Tab-separated table of N, CA and C in Angstrom:
chain	number	residue	atom	x	y	z
A	1	MET	N	0.852	-1.195	0.000
A	1	MET	CA	0.000	0.000	0.000
A	1	MET	C	0.887	1.245	0.000
A	2	ASN	N	1.461	1.571	1.080
A	2	ASN	CA	2.377	2.697	1.262
A	2	ASN	C	2.375	3.810	0.213
A	3	LYS	N	1.207	4.276	-0.132
A	3	LYS	CA	1.098	5.405	-1.055
A	3	LYS	C	1.490	6.682	-0.325
A	4	LYS	N	2.034	7.615	-1.089
A	4	LYS	CA	2.377	8.905	-0.497
A	4	LYS	C	1.373	9.948	-0.954
A	5	ILE	N	0.736	10.590	0.025
A	5	ILE	CA	-0.306	11.572	-0.256
A	5	ILE	C	0.164	12.957	0.171
A	6	LEU	N	-0.050	13.928	-0.706
A	6	LEU	CA	0.253	15.317	-0.384
A	6	LEU	C	-1.047	16.023	-0.035
A	7	ILE	N	-1.116	16.554	1.195
A	7	ILE	CA	-2.288	17.317	1.634
A	7	ILE	C	-1.964	18.804	1.490
A	8	VAL	N	-2.790	19.514	0.738
A	8	VAL	CA	-2.600	20.952	0.547
A	8	VAL	C	-3.821	21.658	1.116
A	9	ASP	N	-3.629	22.386	2.210
A	9	ASP	CA	-4.754	23.071	2.856
A	9	ASP	C	-4.200	24.250	3.639
A	10	ASP	N	-4.860	25.397	3.552
A	10	ASP	CA	-4.357	26.573	4.258
A	10	ASP	C	-4.709	26.558	5.746
A	11	ASP	N	-5.484	25.560	6.178
A	11	ASP	CA	-5.841	25.449	7.595
A	11	ASP	C	-5.109	24.265	8.226
A	12	PRO	N	-4.133	24.552	9.096
A	12	PRO	CA	-3.343	23.476	9.713
A	12	PRO	C	-4.189	22.443	10.454
A	13	ARG	N	-5.354	22.851	10.953
A	13	ARG	CA	-6.222	21.884	11.656
A	13	ARG	C	-6.739	20.829	10.701
A	14	ASN	N	-7.061	21.237	9.480
A	14	ASN	CA	-7.520	20.267	8.475
A	14	ASN	C	-6.397	19.305	8.121
A	15	ILE	N	-5.193	19.849	7.951
A	15	ILE	CA	-4.046	19.004	7.650
A	15	ILE	C	-3.835	18.002	8.783
A	16	PHE	N	-3.877	18.489	10.007
A	16	PHE	CA	-3.660	17.647	11.182
A	16	PHE	C	-4.654	16.481	11.213
A	17	ALA	N	-5.923	16.794	11.034
A	17	ALA	CA	-6.969	15.764	11.089
A	17	ALA	C	-6.815	14.743	9.961
A	18	LEU	N	-6.579	15.228	8.749
A	18	LEU	CA	-6.414	14.323	7.609
A	18	LEU	C	-5.168	13.459	7.764
A	19	LYS	N	-4.108	14.078	8.264
A	19	LYS	CA	-2.846	13.377	8.460
A	19	LYS	C	-3.026	12.198	9.419
A	20	LEU	N	-3.680	12.463	10.552
A	20	LEU	CA	-3.924	11.403	11.541
A	20	LEU	C	-4.715	10.257	10.929
A	21	THR	N	-5.789	10.611	10.236
A	21	THR	CA	-6.659	9.612	9.618
A	21	THR	C	-5.908	8.762	8.601
A	22	LEU	N	-5.182	9.423	7.718
A	22	LEU	CA	-4.506	8.708	6.637
A	22	LEU	C	-3.301	7.909	7.137
A	23	LYS	N	-2.570	8.468	8.098
A	23	LYS	CA	-1.430	7.742	8.659
A	23	LYS	C	-1.895	6.459	9.350
A	24	SER	N	-3.041	6.551	10.044
A	24	SER	CA	-3.556	5.378	10.748
A	24	SER	C	-3.946	4.274	9.759
A	25	ARG	N	-4.116	4.649	8.495
A	25	ARG	CA	-4.452	3.669	7.457
A	25	ARG	C	-3.235	3.301	6.613
A	26	GLY	N	-2.069	3.703	7.068
A	26	GLY	CA	-0.839	3.254	6.419
A	26	GLY	C	-0.300	4.116	5.292
A	27	TYR	N	-0.874	5.281	5.095
A	27	TYR	CA	-0.360	6.165	4.039
A	27	TYR	C	0.784	7.016	4.577
A	28	GLN	N	1.696	7.376	3.684
A	28	GLN	CA	2.746	8.332	4.034
A	28	GLN	C	2.212	9.706	3.645
A	29	ILE	N	2.487	10.702	4.481
A	29	ILE	CA	1.904	12.019	4.251
A	29	ILE	C	2.953	13.118	4.137
A	30	GLU	N	2.745	13.957	3.135
A	30	GLU	CA	3.466	15.230	3.014
A	30	GLU	C	2.359	16.267	3.118
A	31	SER	N	2.703	17.455	3.592
A	31	SER	CA	1.669	18.487	3.627
A	31	SER	C	2.276	19.865	3.455
A	32	CYS	N	1.429	20.799	3.017
A	32	CYS	CA	1.831	22.196	2.924
A	32	CYS	C	0.575	23.054	2.936
A	33	THR	N	0.761	24.340	3.165
A	33	THR	CA	-0.384	25.239	3.297
A	33	THR	C	-0.566	26.177	2.103
A	34	MET	N	0.302	26.071	1.117
A	34	MET	CA	0.227	26.966	-0.046
A	34	MET	C	0.317	26.155	-1.343
A	35	ALA	N	-0.483	26.536	-2.322
A	35	ALA	CA	-0.505	25.828	-3.599
A	35	ALA	C	0.853	25.881	-4.309
A	36	GLN	N	1.501	27.028	-4.243
A	36	GLN	CA	2.796	27.193	-4.907
A	36	GLN	C	3.814	26.196	-4.338
A	37	GLU	N	3.782	26.051	-3.031
A	37	GLU	CA	4.669	25.109	-2.340
A	37	GLU	C	4.339	23.676	-2.757
A	38	ALA	N	3.057	23.391	-2.925
A	38	ALA	CA	2.613	22.049	-3.340
A	38	ALA	C	3.219	21.678	-4.686
A	39	ILE	N	3.203	22.607	-5.611
A	39	ILE	CA	3.736	22.344	-6.945
A	39	ILE	C	5.234	22.041	-6.872
A	40	GLN	N	5.914	22.776	-6.012
A	40	GLN	CA	7.344	22.535	-5.808
A	40	GLN	C	7.587	21.131	-5.230
A	41	ILE	N	6.799	20.745	-4.225
A	41	ILE	CA	6.932	19.422	-3.607
A	41	ILE	C	6.691	18.334	-4.664
A	42	LEU	N	5.667	18.520	-5.493
A	42	LEU	CA	5.350	17.526	-6.522
A	42	LEU	C	6.507	17.339	-7.495
A	43	GLN	N	7.232	18.417	-7.755
A	43	GLN	CA	8.354	18.326	-8.689
A	43	GLN	C	9.583	17.690	-8.048
A	44	GLU	N	9.638	17.708	-6.714
A	44	GLU	CA	10.825	17.195	-6.018
A	44	GLU	C	10.654	15.799	-5.437
A	45	LYS	N	9.435	15.412	-5.116
A	45	LYS	CA	9.213	14.140	-4.427
A	45	LYS	C	8.239	13.273	-5.199
A	46	ALA	N	8.313	11.974	-4.928
A	46	ALA	CA	7.377	11.032	-5.558
A	46	ALA	C	6.081	11.026	-4.760
A	47	ILE	N	5.068	11.675	-5.297
A	47	ILE	CA	3.762	11.753	-4.635
A	47	ILE	C	2.766	10.957	-5.482
A	48	ASP	N	1.924	10.163	-4.813
A	48	ASP	CA	0.962	9.336	-5.543
A	48	ASP	C	-0.379	10.018	-5.752
A	49	ILE	N	-0.816	10.780	-4.759
A	49	ILE	CA	-2.123	11.437	-4.822
A	49	ILE	C	-2.046	12.783	-4.103
A	50	VAL	N	-2.759	13.775	-4.625
A	50	VAL	CA	-2.820	15.084	-3.980
A	50	VAL	C	-4.246	15.322	-3.478
A	51	LEU	N	-4.355	15.762	-2.219
A	51	LEU	CA	-5.640	16.231	-1.688
A	51	LEU	C	-5.543	17.749	-1.681
A	52	MET	N	-6.298	18.392	-2.546
A	52	MET	CA	-6.160	19.834	-2.764
A	52	MET	C	-7.356	20.612	-2.233
A	53	ASP	N	-7.096	21.468	-1.259
A	53	ASP	CA	-8.124	22.398	-0.782
A	53	ASP	C	-8.350	23.395	-1.917
A	54	MET	N	-9.605	23.706	-2.203
A	54	MET	CA	-9.870	24.584	-3.339
A	54	MET	C	-9.857	26.067	-2.977
A	55	MET	N	-10.131	26.390	-1.712
A	55	MET	CA	-10.192	27.789	-1.311
A	55	MET	C	-8.971	28.164	-0.480
A	56	MET	N	-7.959	28.704	-1.147
A	56	MET	CA	-6.751	29.124	-0.441
A	56	MET	C	-6.381	30.526	-0.877
A	57	PRO	N	-5.684	31.254	-0.003
A	57	PRO	CA	-5.235	32.601	-0.395
A	57	PRO	C	-4.135	32.496	-1.459
A	58	GLU	N	-3.820	33.570	-2.086
A	58	GLU	CA	-2.808	33.662	-3.133
A	58	GLU	C	-3.184	32.839	-4.360
A	59	MET	N	-2.887	31.539	-4.345
A	59	MET	CA	-3.287	30.702	-5.475
A	59	MET	C	-4.292	29.680	-4.965
A	60	ASP	N	-5.496	29.663	-5.566
A	60	ASP	CA	-6.486	28.696	-5.094
A	60	ASP	C	-6.271	27.331	-5.755
A	61	GLY	N	-7.058	26.370	-5.321
A	61	GLY	CA	-6.918	25.008	-5.821
A	61	GLY	C	-7.173	24.882	-7.314
A	62	TYR	N	-8.087	25.711	-7.835
A	62	TYR	CA	-8.391	25.643	-9.266
A	62	TYR	C	-7.156	26.001	-10.087
A	63	GLU	N	-6.522	27.103	-9.709
A	63	GLU	CA	-5.300	27.528	-10.409
A	63	GLU	C	-4.205	26.487	-10.242
A	64	ALA	N	-4.090	25.966	-9.017
A	64	ALA	CA	-3.033	24.979	-8.734
A	64	ALA	C	-3.212	23.725	-9.580
A	65	ILE	N	-4.451	23.232	-9.677
A	65	ILE	CA	-4.688	22.020	-10.483
A	65	ILE	C	-4.382	22.305	-11.952
A	66	LYS	N	-4.782	23.476	-12.440
A	66	LYS	CA	-4.470	23.836	-13.836
A	66	LYS	C	-2.955	23.823	-14.047
A	67	MET	N	-2.224	24.353	-13.065
A	67	MET	CA	-0.764	24.392	-13.162
A	67	MET	C	-0.165	22.989	-13.159
A	68	ILE	N	-0.694	22.132	-12.281
A	68	ILE	CA	-0.211	20.744	-12.229
A	68	ILE	C	-0.461	20.069	-13.582
A	69	ARG	N	-1.651	20.245	-14.103
A	69	ARG	CA	-2.014	19.602	-15.378
A	69	ARG	C	-1.179	20.126	-16.551
A	70	SER	N	-0.717	21.351	-16.455
A	70	SER	CA	0.057	21.911	-17.571
A	70	SER	C	1.565	21.767	-17.377
A	71	THR	N	1.983	21.082	-16.312
A	71	THR	CA	3.407	20.841	-16.077
A	71	THR	C	3.691	19.378	-16.390
A	72	PRO	N	4.361	19.105	-17.518
A	72	PRO	CA	4.526	17.716	-17.972
A	72	PRO	C	5.052	16.734	-16.919
A	73	SER	N	6.019	17.150	-16.112
A	73	SER	CA	6.621	16.209	-15.160
A	73	SER	C	5.671	15.764	-14.048
A	74	ILE	N	4.609	16.527	-13.810
A	74	ILE	CA	3.687	16.181	-12.713
A	74	ILE	C	2.228	16.085	-13.167
A	75	SER	N	2.002	16.213	-14.478
A	75	SER	CA	0.623	16.312	-14.980
A	75	SER	C	-0.209	15.050	-14.757
A	76	GLN	N	0.464	13.907	-14.550
A	76	GLN	CA	-0.269	12.643	-14.391
A	76	GLN	C	-0.668	12.344	-12.953
A	77	ILE	N	-0.218	13.144	-11.998
A	77	ILE	CA	-0.517	12.866	-10.586
A	77	ILE	C	-1.994	13.131	-10.308
A	78	PRO	N	-2.705	12.130	-9.763
A	78	PRO	CA	-4.131	12.331	-9.479
A	78	PRO	C	-4.356	13.353	-8.372
A	79	VAL	N	-5.392	14.178	-8.557
A	79	VAL	CA	-5.746	15.193	-7.573
A	79	VAL	C	-7.190	14.983	-7.139
A	80	ILE	N	-7.408	14.991	-5.826
A	80	ILE	CA	-8.760	14.959	-5.279
A	80	ILE	C	-9.020	16.338	-4.680
A	81	SER	N	-10.059	17.002	-5.160
A	81	SER	CA	-10.429	18.307	-4.609
A	81	SER	C	-11.106	18.102	-3.265
A	82	VAL	N	-10.707	18.912	-2.296
A	82	VAL	CA	-11.341	18.864	-0.975
A	82	VAL	C	-11.840	20.270	-0.709
A	83	THR	N	-13.155	20.429	-0.630
A	83	THR	CA	-13.659	21.789	-0.519
A	83	THR	C	-14.929	21.894	0.302
A	84	ALA	N	-15.090	23.037	0.934
A	84	ALA	CA	-16.293	23.307	1.709
A	84	ALA	C	-17.441	23.699	0.778
A	85	GLN	N	-17.115	23.993	-0.462
A	85	GLN	CA	-18.155	24.345	-1.431
A	85	GLN	C	-18.757	23.059	-1.963
A	86	ALA	N	-19.972	22.776	-1.576
A	86	ALA	CA	-20.543	21.458	-1.854
A	86	ALA	C	-21.715	21.469	-2.832
A	87	MET	N	-21.787	22.472	-3.677
A	87	MET	CA	-22.859	22.502	-4.663
A	87	MET	C	-22.440	21.626	-5.860
A	88	PRO	N	-23.419	21.044	-6.559
A	88	PRO	CA	-23.081	20.191	-7.712
A	88	PRO	C	-22.182	20.895	-8.730
A	89	GLU	N	-22.431	22.190	-8.963
A	89	GLU	CA	-21.597	22.889	-9.953
A	89	GLU	C	-20.154	23.061	-9.471
A	90	ASP	N	-19.951	23.069	-8.131
A	90	ASP	CA	-18.588	23.152	-7.608
A	90	ASP	C	-17.828	21.871	-7.934
A	91	ARG	N	-18.521	20.743	-7.779
A	91	ARG	CA	-17.905	19.446	-8.095
A	91	ARG	C	-17.484	19.439	-9.566
A	92	GLN	N	-18.398	19.878	-10.433
A	92	GLN	CA	-18.114	19.888	-11.866
A	92	GLN	C	-16.949	20.821	-12.193
A	93	LYS	N	-16.911	21.964	-11.513
A	93	LYS	CA	-15.836	22.933	-11.730
A	93	LYS	C	-14.474	22.309	-11.383
A	94	CYS	N	-14.454	21.540	-10.285
A	94	CYS	CA	-13.214	20.862	-9.878
A	94	CYS	C	-12.789	19.841	-10.931
A	95	LEU	N	-13.751	19.056	-11.414
A	95	LEU	CA	-13.448	18.037	-12.421
A	95	LEU	C	-13.020	18.699	-13.729
A	96	ASP	N	-13.638	19.818	-14.057
A	96	ASP	CA	-13.308	20.520	-15.304
A	96	ASP	C	-11.875	21.020	-15.340
A	97	VAL	N	-11.323	21.431	-14.187
A	97	VAL	CA	-9.934	21.917	-14.197
A	97	VAL	C	-8.932	20.765	-14.121
A	98	GLY	N	-9.428	19.546	-13.910
A	98	GLY	CA	-8.517	18.404	-13.965
A	98	GLY	C	-8.427	17.557	-12.719
A	99	ALA	N	-9.296	17.785	-11.733
A	99	ALA	CA	-9.293	16.916	-10.557
A	99	ALA	C	-9.919	15.575	-10.947
A	100	GLN	N	-9.423	14.483	-10.337
A	100	GLN	CA	-9.993	13.166	-10.620
A	100	GLN	C	-11.244	12.914	-9.790
A	101	ASP	N	-11.305	13.549	-8.627
A	101	ASP	CA	-12.436	13.309	-7.750
A	101	ASP	C	-12.628	14.510	-6.847
A	102	TYR	N	-13.661	14.420	-6.013
A	102	TYR	CA	-14.095	15.574	-5.240
A	102	TYR	C	-14.659	15.072	-3.920
A	103	VAL	N	-14.211	15.671	-2.821
A	103	VAL	CA	-14.740	15.332	-1.500
A	103	VAL	C	-15.073	16.646	-0.810
A	104	SER	N	-16.280	16.729	-0.241
A	104	SER	CA	-16.642	17.987	0.410
A	104	SER	C	-16.267	17.973	1.888
A	105	LYS	N	-16.070	19.175	2.430
A	105	LYS	CA	-15.782	19.335	3.864
A	105	LYS	C	-17.091	19.579	4.590
A	106	PRO	N	-17.254	19.195	5.843
A	106	PRO	CA	-16.264	18.399	6.587
A	106	PRO	C	-16.078	17.038	5.922
A	107	VAL	N	-14.846	16.583	5.889
A	107	VAL	CA	-14.508	15.379	5.143
A	107	VAL	C	-15.125	14.141	5.791
A	108	ASP	N	-15.841	13.378	4.964
A	108	ASP	CA	-16.360	12.083	5.364
A	108	ASP	C	-15.224	11.094	5.059
A	109	VAL	N	-14.661	10.508	6.109
A	109	VAL	CA	-13.482	9.648	5.950
A	109	VAL	C	-13.756	8.482	4.999
A	110	ASP	N	-14.925	7.877	5.114
A	110	ASP	CA	-15.237	6.747	4.231
A	110	ASP	C	-15.256	7.184	2.773
A	111	GLN	N	-15.863	8.334	2.541
A	111	GLN	CA	-15.934	8.867	1.176
A	111	GLN	C	-14.518	9.167	0.657
A	112	LEU	N	-13.695	9.741	1.511
A	112	LEU	CA	-12.317	10.056	1.131
A	112	LEU	C	-11.546	8.779	0.813
A	113	MET	N	-11.692	7.751	1.650
A	113	MET	CA	-10.968	6.495	1.421
A	113	MET	C	-11.390	5.853	0.109
A	114	ILE	N	-12.673	5.918	-0.212
A	114	ILE	CA	-13.165	5.367	-1.477
A	114	ILE	C	-12.512	6.122	-2.643
A	115	ALA	N	-12.470	7.447	-2.529
A	115	ALA	CA	-11.867	8.280	-3.585
A	115	ALA	C	-10.389	7.934	-3.761
A	116	ILE	N	-9.678	7.772	-2.647
A	116	ILE	CA	-8.242	7.456	-2.703
A	116	ILE	C	-8.033	6.053	-3.280
A	117	GLU	N	-8.824	5.095	-2.818
A	117	GLU	CA	-8.642	3.724	-3.299
A	117	GLU	C	-8.959	3.577	-4.774
A	118	LYS	N	-9.900	4.378	-5.264
A	118	LYS	CA	-10.236	4.344	-6.701
A	118	LYS	C	-9.012	4.727	-7.530
A	119	LEU	N	-8.182	5.610	-6.978
A	119	LEU	CA	-7.021	6.119	-7.712
A	119	LEU	C	-5.770	5.279	-7.485
A	120	SER	N	-5.829	4.384	-6.523
A	120	SER	CA	-4.634	3.605	-6.166
A	120	SER	C	-4.412	2.453	-7.127
């Protein structure tokens, strides 16, 4: 199993909670609070899946996913959008910019695990 997941969220509490949950299930975790930093990590480390918060200051998740998709060396890395915006059109917007899946906040752990396992 030992997949490596990058959690990108501007709220350290969200990172903390997700980290605990995913580590307890055997995943290795990297995390950061800024989209720009996430892109740098993806270029430097072997990451299997990205959990991307969509609402962040400076660069939001939509811009970040577009950037990941347009960077050849990291364009194939699956991204799951994690967002408090839970309207159907928000889900579609996430998929349209290149996310593979979408999980709304507060995160339902079972739903998140299903999304991650689908990509594994």
